[in-house]
Short mmCIF file of C-alpha atoms in Angstrom, two decimals:
data_model
loop_
_atom_site.label_atom_id
_atom_site.label_comp_id
_atom_site.label_asym_id
_atom_site.label_seq_id
_atom_site.Cartn_x
_atom_site.Cartn_y
_atom_site.Cartn_z
CA MET A 1 130.04 120.92 58.70
CA GLU A 2 131.19 122.37 61.53
CA LYS A 3 134.25 122.12 64.01
CA GLN A 4 134.25 122.76 68.13
CA CYS A 5 135.64 125.23 69.74
CA PRO A 6 139.18 124.42 71.39
CA HIS A 7 139.09 126.82 73.58
CA CYS A 8 134.82 126.79 74.72
CA GLY A 9 133.83 123.36 73.06
CA ALA A 10 130.98 125.31 71.03
CA ALA A 11 130.15 124.33 67.95
CA LEU A 12 131.68 126.21 66.01
CA PRO A 13 131.01 126.31 61.95
CA ARG A 14 133.56 124.92 59.72
CA GLU A 15 135.19 127.88 57.92
CA ALA A 16 135.13 129.75 61.21
CA ALA A 17 138.64 131.55 62.14
CA PHE A 18 137.54 132.69 65.46
CA CYS A 19 135.28 131.09 68.37
CA LEU A 20 131.44 133.01 68.37
CA HIS A 21 131.26 132.78 72.27
CA CYS A 22 134.80 132.68 73.62
CA ALA A 23 136.23 134.83 70.60
CA GLN A 24 139.75 133.09 70.62
CA SER A 25 141.55 132.26 67.39
CA VAL A 26 140.75 128.38 66.60
CA ASN A 27 143.52 127.85 64.72
CA ARG A 28 146.75 126.12 66.05
CA ARG A 29 150.49 128.04 64.58
CA ALA A 30 153.52 126.64 64.23
CA GLN A 31 156.27 127.02 66.73
CA ALA A 32 158.51 128.88 65.18
CA LYS A 33 162.00 127.05 65.66
CA VAL A 34 164.71 128.30 67.16
CA PRO A 35 168.44 128.87 65.15
CA VAL A 36 171.16 126.63 66.51
CA PRO A 37 174.59 128.48 65.60
CA PHE A 38 176.98 126.48 64.02
CA PRO A 39 180.06 125.39 66.48
CA TRP A 40 183.10 127.29 64.48
CA ARG A 41 185.28 126.93 67.09
CA LYS A 42 184.64 122.84 67.69
CA ALA A 43 184.81 123.01 64.22
CA LEU A 44 188.42 125.13 64.16
CA ARG A 45 189.74 122.66 67.03
CA VAL A 46 189.51 119.64 64.98
CA GLY A 47 189.56 120.76 61.53
CA LEU A 48 193.19 122.55 61.62
CA PRO A 49 194.91 120.00 63.49
CA LEU A 50 193.48 118.18 60.70
CA LEU A 51 194.84 120.34 57.85
CA VAL A 52 198.24 120.74 59.54
CA VAL A 53 198.70 116.96 59.05
CA ILE A 54 197.43 116.73 55.84
CA GLY A 55 200.03 119.23 55.04
CA LEU A 56 202.89 117.65 56.83
CA LEU A 57 202.45 114.35 54.63
CA LEU A 58 201.86 115.40 51.69
CA GLY A 59 205.19 117.69 52.28
CA TRP A 60 206.67 114.41 52.98
CA TYR A 61 205.21 113.09 49.70
CA LEU A 62 207.25 115.71 47.40
CA CYS A 63 210.49 115.62 49.82
CA THR A 64 210.59 111.69 49.13
CA ARG A 65 209.07 110.25 45.97
CA PRO A 66 211.28 109.43 43.48
CA ARG A 67 213.13 112.80 41.65
CA THR A 68 214.44 112.45 37.66
CA TYR A 69 217.35 114.41 37.37
CA ASP A 70 217.69 115.89 33.27
CA ASP A 71 220.86 117.63 32.86
CA GLY A 72 219.00 119.23 29.74
CA GLY A 73 221.88 118.64 27.47
CA THR A 74 224.78 119.94 29.23
CA ALA A 75 226.32 116.66 30.81
CA THR A 76 226.35 118.06 34.07
CA VAL A 77 224.20 117.74 36.71
CA THR A 78 223.97 118.43 40.57
CA TYR A 79 222.93 116.20 42.63
CA THR A 80 221.73 116.62 46.24
CA ASP A 81 220.59 113.87 49.15
CA LYS A 82 220.66 114.24 52.93
CA ASP A 83 224.16 113.22 52.51
CA GLY A 84 225.46 116.37 51.21
CA SER A 85 225.77 117.43 46.94
CA TYR A 86 227.38 115.80 44.66
CA GLN A 87 228.47 116.74 40.67
CA LEU A 88 228.05 113.83 37.96
CA LEU A 89 229.93 115.13 34.32
CA LEU A 90 230.38 113.23 31.54
CA GLY A 91 234.03 114.66 29.66
CA TRP A 92 236.91 112.86 28.24
CA SER A 93 239.91 111.57 31.21
CA ASP A 94 241.94 114.84 31.58
CA THR A 95 238.76 117.18 31.96
CA ARG A 96 237.98 115.63 35.52
CA PHE A 97 235.54 119.35 36.06
CA THR A 98 235.07 119.95 32.12
CA PRO A 99 231.69 118.18 31.01
CA ALA A 100 231.74 117.78 27.38
CA PRO A 101 228.23 117.71 25.73
CA ARG A 102 229.00 117.42 22.30
CA LEU A 103 232.31 114.84 21.03
CA TYR A 104 234.04 115.48 17.29
CA GLN A 105 235.00 112.68 15.61
CA GLU A 106 237.47 112.52 11.89
CA ALA A 107 237.03 108.47 10.62
CA GLU A 108 237.88 107.59 7.81
CA GLU A 109 235.00 106.02 5.66
CA ASN A 110 233.95 102.95 7.19
CA GLY A 111 236.68 102.57 9.21
CA GLU A 112 236.16 101.40 12.88
CA TYR A 113 237.13 103.57 15.74
CA ARG A 114 236.88 103.28 19.71
CA PHE A 115 237.76 105.96 21.81
CA PRO A 116 236.17 106.50 25.82
CA THR A 117 234.15 109.04 27.30
CA CYS A 118 234.00 109.01 31.76
CA LEU A 119 231.47 109.52 34.09
CA PHE A 120 232.94 110.97 36.87
CA ILE A 121 231.57 112.37 40.07
CA ASN A 122 232.32 115.14 42.37
CA TYR A 123 231.30 116.29 45.66
CA THR A 124 230.27 120.46 45.42
CA GLU A 125 231.79 121.71 48.45
CA ASN A 126 235.47 120.94 48.27
CA ASP A 127 235.66 118.81 44.39
CA ALA A 128 236.94 115.81 46.44
CA ASN A 129 236.51 112.54 43.93
CA ALA A 130 233.15 111.21 45.02
CA ALA A 131 232.60 108.73 42.79
CA ASN A 132 233.14 105.25 45.77
CA THR A 133 231.31 106.92 47.90
CA PHE A 134 228.17 107.36 45.86
CA LEU A 135 228.17 104.05 43.84
CA GLY A 136 227.60 102.88 47.01
CA LYS A 137 224.33 104.76 46.39
CA VAL A 138 223.33 103.24 42.69
CA GLU A 139 221.41 100.49 41.54
CA SER A 140 222.42 100.93 37.61
CA VAL A 141 224.02 103.12 35.63
CA THR A 142 222.97 102.09 31.20
CA ALA A 143 223.84 104.49 28.43
CA GLN A 144 222.63 103.95 25.13
CA PHE A 145 222.49 105.98 22.09
CA GLY A 146 219.28 107.02 19.74
CA PRO A 147 218.77 106.20 16.45
CA PRO A 148 221.75 107.38 14.63
CA GLU A 149 221.24 110.17 11.64
CA ASP A 150 222.91 107.47 8.73
CA GLU A 151 221.38 103.90 9.86
CA GLY A 152 223.78 102.77 7.58
CA GLY A 153 226.78 103.02 10.20
CA TYR A 154 226.40 102.81 13.93
CA ILE A 155 227.47 104.67 17.72
CA THR A 156 227.53 102.06 21.09
CA TYR A 157 227.94 102.01 24.18
CA THR A 158 230.13 99.66 25.73
CA ASP A 159 228.39 99.49 29.09
CA PRO A 160 230.06 101.01 31.62
CA ALA A 161 232.34 100.11 34.40
CA PRO A 162 234.99 101.14 35.18
CA HIS A 163 239.10 100.91 34.38
CA GLY A 164 242.06 100.77 34.95
CA TYR A 165 242.64 103.42 31.24
CA CYS A 166 241.26 106.22 33.81
CA PRO A 167 241.16 105.40 37.62
CA GLU A 168 239.70 108.81 39.35
CA ALA A 169 236.22 107.83 36.92
CA ALA A 170 233.50 106.45 38.88
CA MET A 171 233.18 104.66 35.15
CA VAL A 172 234.73 104.42 31.77
CA SER A 173 232.63 103.63 29.07
CA PHE A 174 233.62 103.27 25.23
CA ILE A 175 232.10 104.67 22.07
CA ASP A 176 231.84 102.06 18.76
CA PHE A 177 231.69 103.20 15.65
CA LEU A 178 231.55 103.21 11.74
CA GLY A 179 233.35 105.85 9.32
CA ARG A 180 230.35 107.84 8.57
CA ASP A 181 229.56 111.64 8.03
CA ASN A 182 226.80 111.20 10.74
CA GLN A 183 224.81 112.12 14.35
CA ALA A 184 223.06 110.27 16.96
CA GLN A 185 222.82 111.34 20.55
CA GLY A 186 224.02 109.01 23.77
CA THR A 187 222.44 109.29 27.59
CA TRP A 188 223.40 107.93 30.95
CA THR A 189 220.74 106.27 33.04
CA ILE A 190 221.62 106.69 36.51
CA THR A 191 219.07 104.83 39.75
CA MET A 192 219.69 105.47 42.24
CA LYS A 193 218.74 103.24 45.45
CA ASN A 194 216.40 104.97 46.53
CA GLY A 195 213.86 105.54 43.51
CA ASP A 196 215.59 108.39 42.16
CA VAL A 197 216.95 108.61 38.18
CA ILE A 198 219.60 110.33 36.34
CA ARG A 199 220.18 111.46 33.07
CA LEU A 200 223.49 112.86 31.21
CA HIS A 201 223.60 113.63 27.46
CA GLN A 202 226.24 113.37 24.93
CA THR A 203 226.07 114.18 21.47
CA LEU A 204 229.07 112.28 19.29
CA GLU A 205 229.65 114.01 15.47
CA VAL A 206 231.22 111.97 13.33
CA ARG A 207 232.80 113.86 10.16
CA LEU A 208 234.74 111.85 7.84
CA ILE A 209 238.16 112.88 6.48
CA LYS A 210 239.62 112.77 2.30
CA THR A 211 241.75 109.59 2.63
CA LEU A 212 244.54 109.65 -0.07
CA ASP A 213 245.68 105.69 -1.99
CA TYR A 214 248.50 105.62 -3.13
CA TYR A 215 249.75 102.29 -5.52
CA PRO A 216 252.53 101.28 -6.79
CA GLU A 217 251.11 100.86 -11.03
CA ASP A 218 250.74 105.46 -10.01
CA TYR A 219 253.78 106.13 -8.12
CA ALA A 220 257.51 105.65 -8.25
CA MET A 221 258.57 102.64 -5.14
CA GLU A 222 260.55 100.63 -6.46
CA THR A 223 263.50 101.51 -4.23
CA ALA A 224 264.03 102.94 -0.77
CA GLY A 225 264.63 106.40 -2.24
CA GLU A 226 261.84 107.30 -4.41
CA LEU A 227 260.16 105.47 -1.51
CA GLN A 228 261.40 107.77 0.91
CA ALA A 229 261.09 110.90 -2.34
CA LEU A 230 257.22 109.86 -1.63
CA ILE A 231 256.64 110.36 1.14
CA ASP A 232 258.52 113.58 1.53
CA GLU A 233 255.99 114.85 -2.10
CA ILE A 234 253.52 114.02 0.30
CA GLY A 235 254.45 115.71 3.34
CA GLU A 236 255.23 118.89 2.00
CA THR A 237 252.02 118.78 -0.51
CA VAL A 238 248.99 116.88 0.68
CA ASP A 239 245.91 118.13 3.22
CA PRO A 240 247.49 117.40 6.96
CA SER A 241 244.60 116.31 7.47
CA ALA A 242 244.28 113.89 5.49
CA VAL A 243 244.69 110.32 5.82
CA VAL A 244 247.24 108.69 3.28
CA ASN A 245 247.95 105.31 2.63
CA ILE A 246 250.85 104.15 1.00
CA HIS A 247 250.13 100.42 -0.87
CA LEU A 248 254.00 98.48 -1.16
CA PRO A 249 255.16 96.07 -4.02
CA ALA A 250 256.17 92.86 -3.52
CA VAL A 251 260.06 94.24 -2.54
CA THR A 252 262.73 94.71 -1.14
CA TYR A 253 263.92 98.08 0.72
CA GLU A 254 267.76 98.68 1.30
CA GLY A 255 269.12 101.35 3.59
CA GLU A 256 266.84 104.13 6.68
CA LEU A 257 263.75 105.28 5.64
CA THR A 258 262.04 108.27 8.17
CA ILE A 259 258.84 109.28 8.19
CA GLY A 260 259.46 113.00 9.34
CA LYS A 261 256.43 115.30 8.41
CA ARG A 262 252.86 114.11 8.12
CA PRO A 263 251.69 110.89 9.46
CA VAL A 264 251.37 108.15 6.60
CA ASN A 265 250.91 104.45 6.49
CA LEU A 266 252.44 101.50 4.89
CA LEU A 267 251.05 98.79 3.46
CA GLY A 268 253.40 95.84 2.84
CA ASN A 269 251.61 93.46 0.10
CA THR A 270 249.33 91.23 0.52
CA GLU A 271 248.32 89.98 -2.33
CA GLY A 272 250.61 86.31 -3.21
CA GLU A 273 253.82 84.22 -1.36
CA GLU A 274 255.44 87.40 -1.75
CA ARG A 275 255.96 90.40 0.59
CA THR A 276 257.16 93.98 1.30
CA VAL A 277 260.75 93.71 3.18
CA PHE A 278 262.54 96.39 4.90
CA THR A 279 266.40 95.47 5.40
CA GLY A 280 267.11 99.34 7.15
CA THR A 281 265.89 101.30 9.61
CA LEU A 282 262.10 102.80 9.46
CA ARG A 283 262.42 105.58 11.69
CA ILE A 284 258.87 107.38 12.62
CA THR A 285 259.30 110.58 13.44
CA THR A 286 255.67 112.45 12.91
CA GLY A 287 251.62 112.13 14.85
CA ALA A 288 250.28 115.02 14.24
CA ASN A 289 247.11 115.56 15.49
CA GLY A 290 247.18 112.88 17.14
CA ARG A 291 247.15 110.46 13.76
CA ILE A 292 248.64 107.44 14.38
CA ASN A 293 250.87 106.64 11.94
CA GLU A 294 249.47 102.31 10.34
CA ILE A 295 252.66 99.82 9.44
CA SER A 296 251.02 96.41 8.25
CA ASP A 297 252.35 92.96 6.64
CA ILE A 298 255.63 93.96 6.38
CA ASP A 299 258.93 91.70 6.93
CA PHE A 300 261.55 93.58 8.46
CA VAL A 301 265.00 91.34 8.30
CA GLY A 302 268.71 92.75 10.38
CA SER A 303 271.72 91.80 9.65
CA GLY A 304 274.37 91.46 12.73
CA ARG A 305 272.58 92.58 15.61
CA GLU A 306 273.75 96.03 15.02
CA ASN A 307 270.54 97.64 14.32
CA VAL A 308 267.10 98.98 14.82
CA GLY A 309 263.89 97.61 13.23
CA ILE A 310 262.32 100.95 13.77
CA THR A 311 262.12 102.97 15.89
CA ALA A 312 259.57 105.78 16.95
CA ALA A 313 258.30 108.84 18.67
CA ALA A 314 255.32 109.38 17.83
CA ARG A 315 251.85 106.82 17.49
CA VAL A 316 252.42 103.67 15.63
CA HIS A 317 250.16 100.81 14.97
CA LEU A 318 251.70 97.68 13.84
CA THR A 319 249.86 95.26 12.43
CA GLY A 320 250.89 91.42 10.99
CA CYS A 321 254.90 92.51 10.61
CA THR A 322 257.19 90.75 11.79
CA PHE A 323 261.25 91.15 13.04
CA THR A 324 264.28 88.54 13.14
CA GLY A 325 268.05 89.71 12.79
CA TRP A 326 267.56 92.65 15.11
CA LYS A 327 269.55 94.65 18.08
CA THR A 328 266.69 95.89 18.55
CA ALA A 329 263.64 95.47 17.33
CA VAL A 330 260.90 98.25 17.96
CA LEU A 331 261.62 100.65 19.97
CA PRO A 332 259.19 102.96 21.22
CA HIS A 333 261.06 106.65 23.39
CA GLY A 334 260.12 109.99 23.81
CA TYR A 335 256.49 110.86 24.09
CA SER A 336 255.31 108.27 21.52
CA TRP A 337 253.03 105.19 21.79
CA LEU A 338 253.66 101.96 20.31
CA ASN A 339 250.72 99.09 19.20
CA PHE A 340 251.67 96.18 18.22
CA ARG A 341 249.00 93.14 17.46
CA TYR A 342 249.44 89.46 15.87
CA CYS A 343 253.80 90.11 14.56
CA THR A 344 256.32 88.22 14.91
CA PHE A 345 259.11 88.26 16.98
CA THR A 346 262.28 85.83 16.07
CA ASP A 347 266.14 86.14 16.90
CA ASN A 348 266.68 89.26 18.06
CA GLU A 349 268.24 90.17 20.56
CA VAL A 350 265.54 92.22 21.92
CA GLY A 351 262.13 92.16 21.13
CA PHE A 352 260.23 95.04 21.93
CA HIS A 353 262.30 98.02 24.09
CA PHE A 354 259.81 100.30 25.43
CA ASN A 355 261.63 103.60 26.25
CA ALA A 356 259.38 105.80 26.12
CA SER A 357 259.25 108.70 28.88
CA GLN A 358 255.02 109.85 27.57
CA SER A 359 252.72 108.52 26.88
CA SER A 360 248.80 108.38 25.50
CA VAL A 361 247.83 105.20 25.41
CA SER A 362 246.03 104.57 22.05
CA HIS A 363 245.52 100.65 22.47
CA SER A 364 246.53 98.42 25.15
CA GLN A 365 246.13 95.23 23.55
CA PHE A 366 248.66 94.06 22.60
CA ASP A 367 247.33 89.96 21.10
CA GLY A 368 248.32 87.77 18.39
CA ASN A 369 252.39 87.99 19.08
CA ARG A 370 254.76 85.40 19.11
CA PHE A 371 258.12 85.64 20.50
CA THR A 372 260.39 83.14 19.81
CA GLU A 373 264.45 82.59 19.68
CA ASN A 374 264.58 86.53 21.56
CA GLY A 375 267.58 87.49 23.93
CA THR A 376 264.79 89.51 25.64
CA ALA A 377 261.44 89.07 23.87
CA ILE A 378 259.88 92.13 26.25
CA LEU A 379 261.79 94.90 28.42
CA TRP A 380 259.77 97.73 29.58
CA GLU A 381 261.85 100.26 30.67
CA GLY A 382 259.94 103.56 30.08
CA THR A 383 257.30 105.49 32.31
CA PRO A 384 254.42 103.13 33.52
CA VAL A 385 251.58 104.18 31.72
CA ASP A 386 248.01 103.65 34.00
CA ILE A 387 246.82 100.66 32.00
CA ALA A 388 247.37 97.75 32.11
CA ILE A 389 249.13 96.31 28.63
CA SER A 390 247.24 92.40 27.97
CA PHE A 391 249.16 89.92 25.68
CA HIS A 392 246.41 87.75 24.55
CA GLU A 393 247.03 84.71 22.93
CA SER A 394 250.71 85.89 22.42
CA VAL A 395 253.45 83.41 22.30
CA PHE A 396 256.90 82.81 24.10
CA ALA A 397 259.14 80.44 23.64
CA HIS A 398 262.66 79.50 24.05
CA ASN A 399 263.99 83.05 23.91
CA GLY A 400 266.64 83.91 26.93
CA THR A 401 263.76 86.57 29.19
CA ASP A 402 260.51 86.52 28.03
CA ILE A 403 259.27 89.55 30.06
CA ASP A 404 262.12 91.94 31.12
CA ASN A 405 259.93 94.11 32.97
CA ARG A 406 262.70 96.96 34.81
CA SER A 407 259.62 99.84 35.78
CA GLY A 408 257.14 98.00 37.08
CA GLN A 409 254.30 98.31 34.09
CA SER A 410 251.14 96.80 35.18
CA ILE A 411 251.25 92.95 32.09
CA ASP A 412 248.58 90.78 31.75
CA ILE A 413 250.21 87.57 30.80
CA SER A 414 246.93 85.17 31.82
CA GLN A 415 245.89 84.54 28.62
CA ALA A 416 249.62 84.59 27.33
CA VAL A 417 251.60 80.41 26.36
CA PHE A 418 255.02 80.41 27.68
CA GLU A 419 257.03 77.67 26.06
#
């Protein structure tokens, strides 16, 4: 088969590579493409600004996204925002700048206990109180303990909130626990309005203390002399860390009694209709290691309004006691605190005369008491404490003066009854 020369038109064999007549090549060559250089300058002009924008957006996101702050078990965190830097810490009421990551409490087995823990917020640059400013940035504050080691007990926080117990604290939560050898970690979670989350941790360790019970069938305590001798012997021989309960018989103790060497709990008779009666003054002068002297279910009966029923320079709690016929039924003084609940004060010149110069409040609820036919039911004359004293469900009837508040103490009588 033949083909034609593209140059002269002569007939050529199919396999010819050049023309036999004009001697020119008859094969067509593809024209080589000229390489086009990459436009680097244009790419840089377009791409570099784009990369800068992407970097700025990434930086803005990293700076503005919600952050989580965790104290790592130290009970304190430094938090910084556009307005400043703040120190947040969990501590005791009198340690505003000292965090308390581990709390230790001693307890009687199966006893029910409560104590406060405080959230403080300070400016880092000058240590000034920043609570009010900071709380304006806060969405919510919660506190919760994890499961305790001994699940037969409990360790819980109350809801954090501002509280008169410690006015300098941003918030206060009360820890409730049952007396067991136990431990649990608590976590405060502070959620900010900008989405940041702050976590502060505390660990509570509860240690059981030894409790000793003395009963009238085992120890001599029928007279005031015998009871005083027993109290003195306990003060000399019993471990100061132990709790001592003396279960009193239904007898009348004539003469004065002093608790002066160590705290002792006096528990009156509650079996049958007969009760334990004291006719002389009970003096309480010791509350070592912050321990409270518990006095319960005893009738204090005075004569001629000449003496004082209980005089205390220590920490004392009264429950279910009655006071009749005293010049002053109950008189706390010096460095002391005395709380009473479900007690009755009748026909005394003064029922309760608070005259302490310094006090560490152990209980502010004076619930369920009854004051009748006293010259003055309550005389508050000592140094006021910085927490309101509540007479919830207490009754005042036919007293010459119900409350003589000479020191200006904050007293809540909104739920008291006056007849």
